[in-house]
């Protein structure tokens, strides 16, 4: 998945350009690779009523679900910041809704990147099959 990983990371990097983060100034971009091969992207969108902020990861995921996608193969998360990004707890749980163990690719503003997995980030997780 080397070429596809690169493409997904590039899309996540492009996505943070459109982040709307006037309050935190912390821009995040995300790109999701679905089972169909489709990629969707999102960036964080903040609000003057701070609690209404939506993370880049969830915006990228919900763009895919609106198109009928249901199975996530990988997500890339990018920040211009020097520190490596990591998805917040809420986004980990939303990822879990559409994957038991997807690849999670991370890239910072220095171009450093690494790969982890949803299993590693959210062990012993609760998911949709518990309700079947
Ligand atoms: N943020 C994300 O978009 N994704 C994360 O995984 C962590 C946090 C955003 C939310 C808010 O706009 C800003 O980063 C600071 O919390």
mmCIF file of C-alpha atoms and ligand atoms in Angstrom:
data_model
loop_
_atom_site.group_PDB
_atom_site.id
_atom_site.type_symbol
_atom_site.label_atom_id
_atom_site.label_comp_id
_atom_site.label_asym_id
_atom_site.label_seq_id
_atom_site.Cartn_x
_atom_site.Cartn_y
_atom_site.Cartn_z
ATOM 1 C CA UNK A 1 0.000 0.000 0.000
ATOM 2 C CA UNK A 2 3.045 2.251 -0.435
ATOM 3 C CA UNK A 3 1.734 4.470 -3.258
ATOM 4 C CA UNK A 4 -1.680 4.640 -1.688
ATOM 5 C CA UNK A 5 -0.196 5.597 1.708
ATOM 6 C CA UNK A 6 1.714 8.436 0.102
ATOM 7 C CA UNK A 7 -1.417 9.626 -1.709
ATOM 8 C CA UNK A 8 -3.456 9.471 1.498
ATOM 9 C CA UNK A 9 -0.800 11.403 3.434
ATOM 10 C CA UNK A 10 -0.639 14.026 0.670
ATOM 11 C CA UNK A 11 -4.406 14.456 0.790
ATOM 12 C CA UNK A 12 -4.339 14.893 4.581
ATOM 13 C CA UNK A 13 -1.605 17.529 4.241
ATOM 14 C CA UNK A 14 -3.650 19.373 1.598
ATOM 15 C CA UNK A 15 -6.717 19.174 3.836
ATOM 16 C CA UNK A 16 -5.218 21.134 6.745
ATOM 17 C CA UNK A 17 -4.818 24.132 4.419
ATOM 18 C CA UNK A 18 -8.585 24.587 4.648
ATOM 19 C CA UNK A 19 -8.835 24.046 8.411
ATOM 20 C CA UNK A 20 -11.012 26.634 10.121
ATOM 21 C CA UNK A 21 -9.164 27.059 13.397
ATOM 22 C CA UNK A 22 -9.242 30.773 14.323
ATOM 23 C CA UNK A 23 -9.377 30.043 18.078
ATOM 24 C CA UNK A 24 -6.839 27.291 18.696
ATOM 25 C CA UNK A 25 -4.756 28.032 15.569
ATOM 26 C CA UNK A 26 -4.146 24.266 15.552
ATOM 27 C CA UNK A 27 -4.830 23.098 12.011
ATOM 28 C CA UNK A 28 -5.540 19.424 11.319
ATOM 29 C CA UNK A 29 -6.196 17.598 8.058
ATOM 30 C CA UNK A 30 -7.432 14.039 7.600
ATOM 31 C CA UNK A 31 -7.923 11.693 4.670
ATOM 32 C CA UNK A 32 -9.789 8.391 4.860
ATOM 33 C CA UNK A 33 -9.289 5.412 2.539
ATOM 34 C CA UNK A 34 -12.464 3.343 2.271
ATOM 35 C CA UNK A 35 -12.809 -0.295 1.266
ATOM 36 C CA UNK A 36 -14.157 0.814 -2.124
ATOM 37 C CA UNK A 37 -10.880 2.624 -2.813
ATOM 38 C CA UNK A 38 -12.500 6.032 -2.456
ATOM 39 C CA UNK A 39 -10.706 8.694 -0.416
ATOM 40 C CA UNK A 40 -12.492 11.437 1.499
ATOM 41 C CA UNK A 41 -10.931 14.365 3.302
ATOM 42 C CA UNK A 42 -11.747 16.763 6.114
ATOM 43 C CA UNK A 43 -10.247 19.477 8.248
ATOM 44 C CA UNK A 44 -11.154 20.753 11.699
ATOM 45 C CA UNK A 45 -13.931 23.320 11.893
ATOM 46 C CA UNK A 46 -14.082 25.420 15.045
ATOM 47 C CA UNK A 47 -16.922 27.564 16.341
ATOM 48 C CA UNK A 48 -17.247 30.684 18.507
ATOM 49 C CA UNK A 49 -19.251 28.393 20.772
ATOM 50 C CA UNK A 50 -16.144 26.272 21.359
ATOM 51 C CA UNK A 51 -17.868 22.986 22.164
ATOM 52 C CA UNK A 52 -19.331 22.808 18.666
ATOM 53 C CA UNK A 53 -15.898 22.281 17.103
ATOM 54 C CA UNK A 54 -15.608 19.193 14.919
ATOM 55 C CA UNK A 55 -12.271 17.422 14.388
ATOM 56 C CA UNK A 56 -10.723 16.838 10.975
ATOM 57 C CA UNK A 57 -10.997 13.061 11.366
ATOM 58 C CA UNK A 58 -14.738 13.083 11.955
ATOM 59 C CA UNK A 59 -15.341 15.495 9.095
ATOM 60 C CA UNK A 60 -13.381 13.186 6.764
ATOM 61 C CA UNK A 61 -15.272 10.113 8.022
ATOM 62 C CA UNK A 62 -18.721 11.675 7.778
ATOM 63 C CA UNK A 63 -18.051 12.868 4.256
ATOM 64 C CA UNK A 64 -17.542 9.198 3.326
ATOM 65 C CA UNK A 65 -20.576 7.872 5.175
ATOM 66 C CA UNK A 66 -22.723 10.492 3.407
ATOM 67 C CA UNK A 67 -21.547 8.926 0.141
ATOM 68 C CA UNK A 68 -22.583 5.464 1.346
ATOM 69 C CA UNK A 69 -19.173 4.247 2.538
ATOM 70 C CA UNK A 70 -19.153 2.003 5.601
ATOM 71 C CA UNK A 71 -15.726 0.319 5.905
ATOM 72 C CA UNK A 72 -12.511 2.201 6.634
ATOM 73 C CA UNK A 73 -9.188 0.734 5.533
ATOM 74 C CA UNK A 74 -6.899 3.592 6.607
ATOM 75 C CA UNK A 75 -6.837 7.167 7.826
ATOM 76 C CA UNK A 76 -4.059 9.723 7.477
ATOM 77 C CA UNK A 77 -3.845 12.657 9.877
ATOM 78 C CA UNK A 78 -1.643 15.672 9.194
ATOM 79 C CA UNK A 79 -0.642 18.806 11.078
ATOM 80 C CA UNK A 80 1.707 21.672 10.172
ATOM 81 C CA UNK A 81 2.906 21.564 13.786
ATOM 82 C CA UNK A 82 6.322 20.066 14.664
ATOM 83 C CA UNK A 83 4.737 17.497 16.981
ATOM 84 C CA UNK A 84 3.216 14.304 15.626
ATOM 85 C CA UNK A 85 -0.606 14.373 15.571
ATOM 86 C CA UNK A 86 -2.714 11.741 17.259
ATOM 87 C CA UNK A 87 -6.491 11.338 17.020
ATOM 88 C CA UNK A 88 -8.556 12.382 20.036
ATOM 89 C CA UNK A 89 -10.520 9.794 21.994
ATOM 90 C CA UNK A 90 -13.835 10.697 20.368
ATOM 91 C CA UNK A 91 -12.412 10.275 16.869
ATOM 92 C CA UNK A 92 -10.888 6.916 17.831
ATOM 93 C CA UNK A 93 -14.336 5.708 18.838
ATOM 94 C CA UNK A 94 -15.918 7.048 15.637
ATOM 95 C CA UNK A 95 -13.235 5.241 13.608
ATOM 96 C CA UNK A 96 -14.134 2.082 15.539
ATOM 97 C CA UNK A 97 -17.688 2.321 14.248
ATOM 98 C CA UNK A 98 -16.438 1.729 10.703
ATOM 99 C CA UNK A 99 -13.383 -0.455 11.327
ATOM 100 C CA UNK A 100 -12.121 -2.953 13.892
ATOM 101 C CA UNK A 101 -8.500 -2.266 13.030
ATOM 102 C CA UNK A 102 -7.628 0.252 10.316
ATOM 103 C CA UNK A 103 -4.171 1.666 9.598
ATOM 104 C CA UNK A 104 -3.533 5.107 11.100
ATOM 105 C CA UNK A 105 -0.906 7.187 9.298
ATOM 106 C CA UNK A 106 0.452 10.286 11.005
ATOM 107 C CA UNK A 107 2.520 13.133 9.575
ATOM 108 C CA UNK A 108 3.826 16.374 11.085
ATOM 109 C CA UNK A 109 4.921 19.665 9.558
ATOM 110 C CA UNK A 110 8.506 18.452 9.217
ATOM 111 C CA UNK A 111 7.346 15.613 6.969
ATOM 112 C CA UNK A 112 8.106 12.990 9.615
ATOM 113 C CA UNK A 113 5.565 10.195 9.457
ATOM 114 C CA UNK A 114 4.765 6.943 11.160
ATOM 115 C CA UNK A 115 2.107 4.272 11.019
ATOM 116 C CA UNK A 116 0.085 2.830 13.872
ATOM 117 C CA UNK A 117 -3.280 1.092 14.078
ATOM 118 C CA UNK A 118 -6.688 1.594 15.600
ATOM 119 C CA UNK A 119 -6.105 -1.533 17.743
ATOM 120 C CA UNK A 120 -3.002 0.060 19.227
ATOM 121 C CA UNK A 121 -4.767 3.379 19.844
ATOM 122 C CA UNK A 122 -8.014 1.933 21.177
ATOM 123 C CA UNK A 123 -7.462 -1.485 22.780
ATOM 124 C CA UNK A 124 -10.301 -3.576 24.223
ATOM 125 C CA UNK A 125 -12.757 -1.367 22.385
ATOM 126 C CA UNK A 126 -16.523 -1.349 22.275
ATOM 127 C CA UNK A 127 -18.106 -1.474 18.830
ATOM 128 C CA UNK A 128 -21.266 -2.069 16.816
ATOM 129 C CA UNK A 129 -21.137 -5.880 16.990
ATOM 130 C CA UNK A 130 -21.813 -5.704 20.744
ATOM 131 C CA UNK A 131 -25.319 -4.516 19.913
ATOM 132 C CA UNK A 132 -26.171 -7.322 17.480
HETATM 133 N N1 LIG B 1 -8.421 18.449 16.570
HETATM 134 C C1 LIG B 1 -8.617 17.686 15.470
HETATM 135 O O1 LIG B 1 -9.112 18.144 14.446
HETATM 136 N N2 LIG B 1 -8.236 16.384 15.547
HETATM 137 C C2 LIG B 1 -7.629 15.805 16.622
HETATM 138 O O2 LIG B 1 -7.377 14.609 16.599
HETATM 139 C C3 LIG B 1 -7.284 16.620 17.776
HETATM 140 C C4 LIG B 1 -7.928 17.947 17.842
HETATM 141 C C5 LIG B 1 -8.760 19.875 16.488
HETATM 142 C C6 LIG B 1 -9.978 20.291 17.271
HETATM 143 C C7 LIG B 1 -9.694 21.742 17.503
HETATM 144 O O3 LIG B 1 -10.119 22.487 16.363
HETATM 145 C C8 LIG B 1 -8.166 21.832 17.567
HETATM 146 O O4 LIG B 1 -7.692 20.637 16.978
HETATM 147 C C9 LIG B 1 -7.612 21.977 18.966
HETATM 148 O O5 LIG B 1 -8.144 21.041 19.806
#
